[in-house]
CSV table of C-alpha atoms and ligand atoms in Angstrom, one decimal:
chain,number,residue,atom,x,y,z
A,215,MET,CA,133.4,117.6,167.3
A,216,SER,CA,132.0,115.7,165.2
A,217,SER,CA,129.5,112.8,165.9
A,218,ILE,CA,127.2,110.8,163.2
A,219,LEU,CA,125.2,107.6,162.8
A,220,GLN,CA,126.8,104.7,161.9
A,221,CYS,CA,125.1,101.5,160.7
A,222,MET,CA,126.5,98.5,163.1
A,223,ASP,CA,125.6,96.0,159.8
A,224,CYS,CA,127.0,98.5,157.0
A,225,PRO,CA,129.3,101.2,155.9
A,226,GLN,CA,126.0,103.6,155.9
A,227,GLN,CA,126.3,106.8,157.4
A,228,TYR,CA,123.3,109.6,158.7
A,229,PRO,CA,124.0,112.7,160.2
A,230,ILE,CA,122.4,113.1,163.9
A,231,GLN,CA,120.0,115.3,163.1
A,232,ARG,CA,118.1,112.7,161.8
A,233,VAL,CA,115.3,111.3,163.4
A,234,ILE,CA,116.3,107.6,162.6
A,235,TYR,CA,116.5,104.7,164.6
A,236,THR,CA,117.5,101.5,161.8
A,237,CYS,CA,119.7,101.9,158.8
A,238,GLU,CA,117.3,102.8,156.0
A,239,ALA,CA,119.2,100.2,153.9
A,240,CYS,CA,120.0,97.4,155.8
A,241,GLY,CA,117.5,97.4,158.6
A,242,GLY,CA,120.8,97.4,161.1
A,243,LEU,CA,121.3,99.2,164.5
A,244,LEU,CA,122.8,102.6,164.5
A,245,ASP,CA,125.6,103.6,167.2
A,246,VAL,CA,126.6,107.6,168.0
A,247,LYS,CA,129.5,107.3,166.6
A,248,HIS,CA,131.7,109.9,168.0
A,249,ASP,CA,135.5,111.2,166.4
A,250,PHE,CA,138.0,110.8,169.2
A,251,SER,CA,140.7,112.1,167.0
A,252,ALA,CA,140.9,115.7,167.6
A,253,ILE,CA,140.0,115.2,172.2
A,254,GLY,CA,141.9,111.7,172.5
A,255,LYS,CA,144.7,113.2,174.2
A,256,THR,CA,142.7,115.4,176.2
A,257,ILE,CA,140.9,112.3,178.1
A,258,THR,CA,142.5,111.8,181.2
A,259,PRO,CA,141.3,110.2,184.5
A,260,GLY,CA,142.5,114.0,185.6
A,261,LEU,CA,140.0,115.0,183.6
A,262,PHE,CA,137.2,113.3,185.4
A,263,ASP,CA,138.3,113.6,189.1
A,264,GLU,CA,138.4,117.6,188.6
A,265,ARG,CA,134.8,117.8,187.9
A,266,LEU,CA,134.1,115.4,191.4
A,267,GLY,CA,132.0,117.4,194.0
A,268,THR,CA,131.3,120.3,191.4
A,269,PHE,CA,128.0,122.0,192.2
A,270,GLY,CA,127.4,123.4,188.4
A,271,ALA,CA,125.5,122.1,185.3
A,272,PRO,CA,126.6,120.0,183.5
A,273,TYR,CA,129.4,118.2,185.1
A,274,ASN,CA,127.5,117.3,188.5
A,275,SER,CA,125.9,114.6,186.7
A,276,GLY,CA,127.5,111.3,187.0
A,277,VAL,CA,126.7,110.9,183.3
A,278,TRP,CA,127.8,114.5,181.8
A,279,ARG,CA,130.9,114.3,183.8
A,280,TYR,CA,131.8,112.3,180.7
A,281,LYS,CA,130.3,114.8,177.9
A,282,GLU,CA,134.0,114.3,175.7
A,283,LEU,CA,132.9,110.7,176.1
A,284,VAL,CA,129.1,110.6,175.7
A,285,TYR,CA,128.3,113.7,173.4
A,286,PRO,CA,130.7,116.1,172.9
A,287,GLY,CA,128.7,118.7,170.3
A,288,VAL,CA,126.1,119.1,172.2
A,289,ASP,CA,125.3,122.4,173.7
A,290,ASP,CA,125.1,122.6,177.4
A,291,GLN,CA,122.2,124.9,177.2
A,292,LEU,CA,120.2,121.9,175.8
A,293,VAL,CA,121.3,119.3,178.4
A,294,VAL,CA,118.0,118.1,180.4
A,295,SER,CA,119.6,116.6,183.9
A,296,ARG,CA,118.2,115.5,187.1
A,297,MET,CA,121.8,114.9,188.5
A,298,GLU,CA,121.6,111.5,187.4
A,299,GLY,CA,124.6,108.4,188.0
A,300,ASN,CA,126.9,109.7,190.6
A,301,THR,CA,125.8,106.2,192.5
A,302,ASN,CA,127.4,104.2,195.0
A,303,LEU,CA,129.9,101.7,194.2
A,304,TYR,CA,129.6,99.1,197.3
A,305,GLU,CA,132.2,96.6,198.4
A,306,LEU,CA,130.2,93.8,200.0
A,307,PRO,CA,132.1,90.6,201.4
A,308,ARG,CA,128.9,89.2,203.0
A,309,ILE,CA,127.6,89.2,199.4
A,310,GLY,CA,130.4,88.0,198.2
A,311,ALA,CA,130.4,85.3,200.5
A,312,TYR,CA,127.0,83.9,200.1
A,313,ALA,CA,127.8,83.9,195.8
A,314,GLY,CA,131.4,82.4,196.2
A,315,LEU,CA,134.1,84.9,196.0
A,316,ASP,CA,136.4,86.5,198.5
A,317,THR,CA,134.4,90.2,197.6
A,318,ILE,CA,132.5,91.5,194.9
A,319,PHE,CA,131.7,95.2,194.2
A,320,LEU,CA,127.9,95.8,193.6
A,321,LYS,CA,127.0,99.8,191.6
A,322,HIS,CA,123.6,100.8,192.8
A,323,GLU,CA,122.2,101.7,189.8
A,324,GLY,CA,118.5,101.9,191.7
A,325,GLU,CA,119.9,105.4,193.4
A,326,ASN,CA,119.4,107.3,190.2
A,327,PRO,CA,116.6,109.8,190.7
A,328,THR,CA,113.7,107.6,189.6
A,329,GLY,CA,115.3,104.6,191.0
A,330,SER,CA,116.6,102.9,187.8
A,331,PHE,CA,119.8,103.3,185.2
A,332,LYS,CA,117.5,104.4,182.7
A,333,ASP,CA,117.8,107.8,183.8
A,334,ARG,CA,121.7,107.9,182.3
A,335,GLY,CA,119.9,107.0,179.0
A,336,MET,CA,117.2,109.4,179.4
A,337,THR,CA,119.3,112.7,180.2
A,338,THR,CA,120.6,111.9,177.1
A,339,GLY,CA,118.1,110.8,175.3
A,340,VAL,CA,115.8,113.6,176.1
A,341,THR,CA,118.3,116.2,175.1
A,342,GLN,CA,118.6,115.1,172.0
A,343,ALA,CA,114.6,115.0,172.2
A,344,LYS,CA,115.5,118.9,172.8
A,345,ALA,CA,117.9,119.1,170.0
A,346,LEU,CA,115.6,117.8,167.6
A,347,GLY,CA,112.9,120.4,168.6
A,348,MET,CA,110.6,117.2,169.6
A,349,GLU,CA,107.6,118.2,171.6
A,350,ARG,CA,106.7,114.8,172.4
A,351,VAL,CA,108.3,111.4,173.2
A,352,ALA,CA,107.5,107.7,174.0
A,353,CYS,CA,108.2,104.3,174.9
A,354,ALA,CA,106.8,100.9,175.4
A,355,SER,CA,108.2,99.9,179.1
A,356,THR,CA,108.2,97.1,181.6
A,357,GLY,CA,107.8,100.1,183.8
A,358,ASN,CA,111.2,101.6,184.8
A,359,THR,CA,111.7,103.0,181.2
A,360,SER,CA,108.1,104.9,181.2
A,361,ALA,CA,109.3,106.4,185.1
A,362,SER,CA,112.3,108.0,183.9
A,363,LEU,CA,110.7,109.1,180.8
A,364,ALA,CA,107.7,110.3,182.1
A,365,SER,CA,110.3,112.4,184.3
A,366,TYR,CA,112.4,114.0,182.3
A,367,ALA,CA,110.0,114.6,179.9
A,368,ALA,CA,108.5,116.9,182.7
A,369,ARG,CA,111.9,118.0,183.3
A,370,ALA,CA,111.9,119.3,179.3
A,371,ASN,CA,108.4,120.7,179.2
A,372,MET,CA,107.4,117.7,176.7
A,373,GLN,CA,104.5,115.9,176.5
A,374,GLY,CA,105.6,111.5,178.0
A,375,ILE,CA,103.9,109.0,176.3
A,376,ILE,CA,103.7,105.5,177.6
A,377,PHE,CA,103.1,102.4,176.5
A,378,LEU,CA,102.4,99.7,179.3
A,379,GLN,CA,101.2,96.1,179.6
A,380,ASP,CA,97.9,95.4,181.2
A,381,GLN,CA,98.7,93.6,183.7
A,382,LYS,CA,101.9,92.6,186.0
A,383,ILE,CA,103.4,96.1,186.2
A,384,ALA,CA,105.5,96.4,189.2
A,385,LEU,CA,103.2,99.5,191.6
A,386,GLY,CA,105.9,101.4,192.4
A,387,LYS,CA,106.8,102.0,188.4
A,388,LEU,CA,103.3,103.1,187.7
A,389,ALA,CA,102.9,105.8,190.1
A,390,GLN,CA,106.0,107.2,189.1
A,391,GLY,CA,104.7,107.6,185.5
A,392,ILE,CA,101.2,108.7,186.2
A,393,ALA,CA,102.8,111.3,188.7
A,394,PHE,CA,104.7,112.6,186.7
A,395,GLY,CA,102.1,113.4,184.5
A,396,ALA,CA,102.8,111.4,181.2
A,397,THR,CA,100.3,109.9,179.2
A,398,CYS,CA,99.8,106.6,180.3
A,399,LEU,CA,98.5,103.9,177.7
A,400,GLN,CA,97.7,100.3,179.1
A,401,ILE,CA,97.4,98.0,176.2
A,402,ASN,CA,96.5,94.3,176.1
A,403,ALA,CA,99.5,92.9,174.8
A,404,ASP,CA,102.5,92.3,176.2
A,405,PHE,CA,105.8,94.3,176.2
A,406,ASP,CA,107.5,92.5,173.0
A,407,ARG,CA,103.7,93.6,170.9
A,408,ASN,CA,104.0,96.9,172.3
A,409,MET,CA,107.4,98.2,171.6
A,410,GLU,CA,106.5,97.3,167.6
A,411,LEU,CA,103.3,99.3,168.3
A,412,VAL,CA,105.3,102.8,169.8
A,413,GLN,CA,107.3,102.6,167.0
A,414,LEU,CA,104.2,102.6,164.4
A,415,VAL,CA,102.5,105.0,166.6
A,416,ALA,CA,105.2,107.3,166.2
A,417,GLU,CA,105.9,107.2,163.1
A,418,ARG,CA,102.8,108.4,162.0
A,419,LEU,CA,102.5,111.0,164.4
A,420,GLY,CA,105.7,112.3,164.6
A,421,ILE,CA,106.7,111.4,168.1
A,422,TYR,CA,110.5,110.6,169.4
A,423,VAL,CA,111.1,107.0,170.5
A,424,LEU,CA,113.1,106.7,173.7
A,425,ASN,CA,113.1,103.4,173.7
A,426,SER,CA,116.8,101.5,173.9
A,427,VAL,CA,116.7,101.4,170.3
A,428,ASN,CA,117.6,104.9,170.2
A,429,PRO,CA,121.2,105.1,170.1
A,430,PHE,CA,121.3,108.0,171.9
A,431,ARG,CA,119.9,106.0,175.0
A,432,LEU,CA,122.3,103.9,175.1
A,433,GLU,CA,125.0,106.5,174.9
A,434,GLY,CA,124.0,107.6,178.2
A,435,GLN,CA,124.4,104.3,179.8
A,436,LYS,CA,127.6,103.9,179.1
A,437,SER,CA,128.4,106.0,181.6
A,438,ILE,CA,127.3,103.4,183.9
A,439,MET,CA,130.7,101.8,183.0
A,440,PHE,CA,132.7,105.0,182.9
A,441,GLU,CA,131.7,106.0,186.6
A,442,ALA,CA,132.7,102.2,188.0
A,443,LEU,CA,135.9,102.2,186.4
A,444,GLN,CA,136.6,105.8,187.8
A,445,GLN,CA,135.4,104.1,191.2
A,446,LEU,CA,137.7,101.5,191.0
A,447,ARG,CA,141.1,103.9,190.0
A,448,TRP,CA,140.7,103.0,186.5
A,449,GLN,CA,141.3,99.2,187.5
A,450,ALA,CA,139.4,97.0,185.1
A,451,PRO,CA,137.7,94.3,187.0
A,452,ASP,CA,137.9,90.7,185.9
A,453,TRP,CA,134.1,90.5,185.6
A,454,ILE,CA,131.3,92.3,184.8
A,455,VAL,CA,128.0,91.1,185.3
A,456,LEU,CA,124.3,92.4,184.7
A,457,PRO,CA,120.5,91.3,184.1
A,458,GLY,CA,119.7,91.4,180.3
A,459,GLY,CA,116.4,92.0,178.9
A,460,ASN,CA,116.4,94.4,176.1
A,461,LEU,CA,119.8,94.0,175.8
A,462,GLY,CA,120.5,97.9,176.0
A,463,ASN,CA,122.4,97.8,179.2
A,464,SER,CA,124.9,95.1,177.9
A,465,SER,CA,125.0,96.7,174.5
A,466,ALA,CA,126.1,100.3,176.4
A,467,PHE,CA,128.6,98.4,178.5
A,468,GLY,CA,130.6,96.7,175.3
A,469,LYS,CA,130.5,100.5,173.2
A,470,GLY,CA,131.7,101.9,176.6
A,471,LEU,CA,134.5,99.4,177.6
A,472,LEU,CA,135.6,99.2,174.4
A,473,GLU,CA,136.0,103.2,173.9
A,474,MET,CA,137.7,103.2,177.0
A,475,PHE,CA,140.3,100.7,176.1
A,476,GLU,CA,140.6,102.7,173.1
A,477,VAL,CA,141.3,106.2,174.4
A,478,GLY,CA,143.7,104.0,177.0
A,479,LEU,CA,141.4,105.1,180.4
A,480,ILE,CA,142.0,101.2,180.9
A,481,ASP,CA,144.6,99.2,179.6
A,482,ARG,CA,142.3,95.6,179.2
A,483,LEU,CA,138.9,94.7,178.8
A,484,PRO,CA,136.9,92.5,181.4
A,485,ARG,CA,134.6,90.1,180.5
A,486,LEU,CA,131.3,90.6,180.1
A,487,ALA,CA,128.3,87.9,181.9
A,488,ILE,CA,124.9,88.6,180.8
A,489,VAL,CA,122.3,87.0,183.0
A,490,GLN,CA,119.1,86.3,181.7
A,491,ALA,CA,115.7,84.8,184.0
A,492,GLU,CA,114.7,81.2,182.6
A,493,GLY,CA,111.8,82.1,181.6
A,494,ALA,CA,113.0,84.8,179.8
A,495,ASN,CA,115.9,83.7,178.0
A,496,PRO,CA,116.2,84.4,174.2
A,497,LEU,CA,119.4,85.3,174.4
A,498,TYR,CA,120.6,82.4,176.5
A,499,ARG,CA,119.6,80.1,174.1
A,500,TYR,CA,120.8,81.6,171.4
A,501,PHE,CA,124.2,81.3,173.1
A,502,ARG,CA,124.1,77.9,173.9
A,503,ALA,CA,123.4,77.3,170.3
A,504,GLY,CA,126.0,78.9,169.1
A,505,PHE,CA,124.4,81.7,167.7
A,506,LYS,CA,122.1,79.8,165.4
A,507,ASN,CA,118.4,80.0,164.7
A,508,PHE,CA,117.3,82.7,167.1
A,509,ALA,CA,114.1,82.4,168.5
A,510,PRO,CA,111.8,84.5,169.8
A,511,VAL,CA,110.1,83.3,173.3
A,512,LYS,CA,107.2,84.2,174.9
A,513,ALA,CA,108.5,86.2,178.4
A,514,ASP,CA,107.3,84.7,182.3
A,515,THR,CA,109.4,85.6,185.0
A,516,ILE,CA,108.7,87.8,188.6
A,517,ALA,CA,111.4,90.1,187.4
A,518,THR,CA,109.0,92.0,185.5
A,519,ALA,CA,111.9,94.5,184.1
A,520,ILE,CA,113.7,91.7,182.1
A,521,LYS,CA,110.0,90.0,181.1
A,522,ILE,CA,111.6,90.4,177.6
A,523,GLY,CA,110.9,87.6,175.0
A,524,ASN,CA,112.8,89.6,172.0
A,525,PRO,CA,115.1,91.8,172.6
A,526,VAL,CA,115.5,94.8,170.3
A,527,ASN,CA,119.8,95.4,171.0
A,528,LEU,CA,120.3,91.3,170.4
A,529,GLN,CA,123.5,91.9,167.7
A,530,LYS,CA,124.9,94.7,169.9
A,531,ALA,CA,124.4,92.8,172.8
A,532,ILE,CA,126.1,89.6,170.3
A,533,ARG,CA,129.1,92.6,169.3
A,534,THR,CA,129.6,93.3,173.4
A,535,LEU,CA,130.0,89.7,173.8
A,536,GLU,CA,132.6,89.3,171.0
A,537,TRP,CA,134.4,92.2,172.2
A,538,THR,CA,134.5,91.3,175.8
A,539,ARG,CA,135.2,87.4,175.3
A,540,GLY,CA,131.5,87.5,177.0
A,541,LEU,CA,129.1,84.9,178.2
A,542,VAL,CA,125.5,84.0,179.2
A,543,GLU,CA,124.0,82.5,181.8
A,544,GLU,CA,120.2,82.0,183.5
A,545,VAL,CA,118.8,81.9,186.8
A,546,SER,CA,115.3,80.4,188.0
A,547,ASP,CA,113.2,83.3,189.7
A,548,GLN,CA,114.0,81.1,192.9
A,549,GLN,CA,117.4,81.6,192.7
A,550,ILE,CA,116.6,85.4,191.5
A,551,MET,CA,114.3,86.3,194.5
A,552,ASP,CA,116.6,84.2,197.0
A,553,ALA,CA,119.7,86.5,195.9
A,554,LYS,CA,117.4,89.5,196.3
A,555,ALA,CA,116.5,88.5,199.5
A,556,VAL,CA,120.4,88.4,200.9
A,557,ILE,CA,120.5,91.9,198.9
A,558,ASP,CA,117.9,93.6,201.1
A,559,SER,CA,119.3,91.9,204.0
A,560,VAL,CA,122.6,93.8,204.1
A,561,GLY,CA,120.9,97.3,204.4
A,562,ILE,CA,121.4,97.6,200.2
A,563,GLY,CA,118.5,96.3,198.3
A,564,CYS,CA,117.2,96.1,195.3
A,565,GLU,CA,114.4,95.1,192.6
A,566,PRO,CA,113.9,91.3,191.4
A,567,ALA,CA,115.9,91.9,188.6
A,568,SER,CA,118.8,93.5,189.6
A,569,ALA,CA,119.8,90.5,191.4
A,570,CYS,CA,120.1,88.8,188.6
A,571,SER,CA,123.8,89.8,188.9
A,572,VAL,CA,124.2,88.1,192.1
A,573,ALA,CA,122.5,85.3,191.2
A,574,GLY,CA,124.2,84.9,188.2
A,575,THR,CA,127.5,85.3,189.7
A,576,LYS,CA,126.9,82.4,192.2
A,577,LYS,CA,126.0,79.8,189.6
A,578,LEU,CA,129.0,81.0,187.8
A,579,VAL,CA,131.5,80.7,190.5
A,580,GLU,CA,129.6,77.2,190.8
A,581,ARG,CA,130.3,76.0,187.8
A,582,GLY,CA,133.7,77.2,187.7
A,583,ILE,CA,133.8,79.8,185.5
A,584,ILE,CA,134.2,82.9,187.7
A,585,LYS,CA,136.5,82.2,190.4
A,586,ARG,CA,137.0,82.8,194.1
A,587,GLY,CA,140.1,85.5,193.8
A,588,ASP,CA,138.4,87.3,190.5
A,589,THR,CA,137.3,90.7,191.1
A,590,VAL,CA,133.5,90.7,190.0
A,591,LEU,CA,131.8,94.2,189.9
A,592,GLY,CA,127.9,93.5,189.6
A,593,VAL,CA,125.1,96.1,188.2
A,594,LEU,CA,122.5,96.6,190.8
A,595,THR,CA,119.7,97.9,188.4
A,596,GLY,CA,116.5,98.9,190.1
A,597,HIS,CA,115.6,100.5,193.7
A,598,VAL,CA,114.0,98.1,196.2
A,599,LEU,CA,110.7,100.5,196.4
A,600,LYS,CA,110.3,99.3,192.8
A,601,ASP,CA,108.2,96.5,193.5
A,602,PRO,CA,107.1,95.9,196.9
A,603,GLU,CA,104.5,93.3,196.1
A,604,ALA,CA,107.6,90.7,195.2
A,605,THR,CA,109.6,92.1,198.6
A,606,ILE,CA,106.2,91.3,200.8
A,607,GLY,CA,105.2,88.3,199.1
A,608,TYR,CA,108.4,86.2,199.4
A,609,HIS,CA,108.8,86.9,203.0
A,610,ALA,CA,105.1,86.0,203.4
A,611,ASP,CA,105.6,83.0,201.9
A,612,GLN,CA,102.7,84.0,199.6
A,613,ILE,CA,104.2,83.6,196.1
A,614,GLU,CA,103.5,80.6,193.8
A,615,GLY,CA,106.5,78.3,193.1
A,616,ILE,CA,109.1,80.2,195.1
A,617,ALA,CA,110.2,79.3,199.0
A,618,PRO,CA,111.7,81.8,200.9
A,619,SER,CA,114.8,80.6,201.7
A,620,TYR,CA,116.3,83.4,203.2
A,621,ARG,CA,112.7,84.6,205.0
A,622,ASN,CA,112.3,87.5,207.5
A,623,GLN,CA,109.0,86.9,208.9
A,624,MET,CA,106.8,89.4,210.4
A,625,LEU,CA,105.7,88.9,214.0
A,626,ARG,CA,102.3,89.9,215.5
A,627,ALA,CA,101.6,90.5,219.3
A,628,LYS,CA,98.6,91.9,221.0
A,629,ASP,CA,99.4,94.9,223.1
A,630,ASP,CA,100.7,93.3,225.7
A,631,ILE,CA,104.5,94.4,227.3
A,632,ASP,CA,104.7,90.2,228.6
A,633,GLU,CA,104.1,88.9,225.0
A,634,ILE,CA,106.1,91.5,223.4
A,635,VAL,CA,108.9,90.7,225.8
A,636,ARG,CA,108.3,87.0,225.1
A,637,LEU,CA,108.6,87.2,221.1
A,638,LEU,CA,111.8,89.3,221.1
A,639,ASN,CA,113.7,87.2,223.5
B,799,PLP,C1,115.7,98.3,182.0
B,799,PLP,C2,115.9,97.6,183.5
B,799,PLP,C3,117.1,96.0,182.9
B,799,PLP,C4,116.7,95.4,181.5
B,799,PLP,O1,118.0,96.3,181.0
B,799,PLP,P1,118.2,95.9,179.6
B,799,PLP,O2,119.0,97.1,179.1
B,799,PLP,O3,116.4,96.0,178.5
B,799,PLP,O4,118.6,94.9,179.0
B,799,PLP,C5,117.1,95.2,184.2
B,799,PLP,N1,116.8,95.8,185.4
B,799,PLP,C6,116.1,96.9,185.2
B,799,PLP,C7,115.7,97.2,186.9
B,799,PLP,C8,116.0,97.7,184.5
B,799,PLP,O5,114.7,98.4,184.7
B,800,ZN,ZN1,123.1,99.3,157.5
């Protein structure tokens, strides 16, 4: 069961033992390509159903349950796992009603061990680091990638190194990186510059880069689609809606959906809708311009996880849009925070960036592109506790430029039963 690194833009291939992120010949992004020809017929819904509820590694992980599709050749002993994945798929009529749909399915990737889907990519990325014999791993991050890297590096006994912006990092994420013992570098540069810096420094020092430019990250993230489709009993929804920042997930979803289609697990491809924040919308602009003259933007949004102006995986995301007849939407910070408040209010909750899935769905329904009766699968990418300042700021009406339309105002009372009773009546 062989896997190779395949350039997406030219015929060049590289062995998976090489530490390489982009094509030496043309600069293109690389894919991990597995040869399914020998095992294709053994990949059936039954194989994955059988593994549900097993206690033993690696199939107790919601990533490695699909090992044949994720990284068939890797030795089980090398797998660094926190039983990631296994996240819930919620059917939510109240959120459906908010978005103008009969119903909506939301897959909550905030239920991963460190609170975001990044764990699914980190288990495969750190496993590959171990297979390569690397001792140090690094990433640039708006927060969640670093939280996840810090955790998995610690589990694997490696040094984790994280490049962070020196401002506007959500507190929950920063706390995780420090707590899990990573070497945390705060740099006075935005995410996009940190992304350049980490690659240059890593090359000099022989450190393994675990941003989503690393194709092994995307192999793990594909499993969001595998697991969601298993939960939907392999009935493809009409739409899949997700936030887009560095576009790793968008890229992974396209690859995973296509592979499921190729091995016969699903019989049609859903359409993908990538949703960006208005203040960090380079893909949206490029899409609207018919993919002419790409220009990075200076990113600014309350949804810090997608505050990215020059997405690394741009070309793979465009490929996904072609494969899935996909489209790109943008939403304002106001729309993001209102959708988040609604998702939070049903008792599920998410961080701001995740709410793009619902805010974007609502906008696409209003525009008549998604129809009321369509089946929509939205992905909630991060946990509600990641960014407490945004949540509290919204409900306290303390975020400049955002009105809390779905406010849950804090009540205050003196130590006085009559006053409390009056307040609660
Ligand atoms: C990383 C992240 C995103 C953006 O995903 P990309 O793959 O970079 O497009 C969105 N939401 C959350 C919570 C994230 O952590
Ligand atoms: Zn190439």
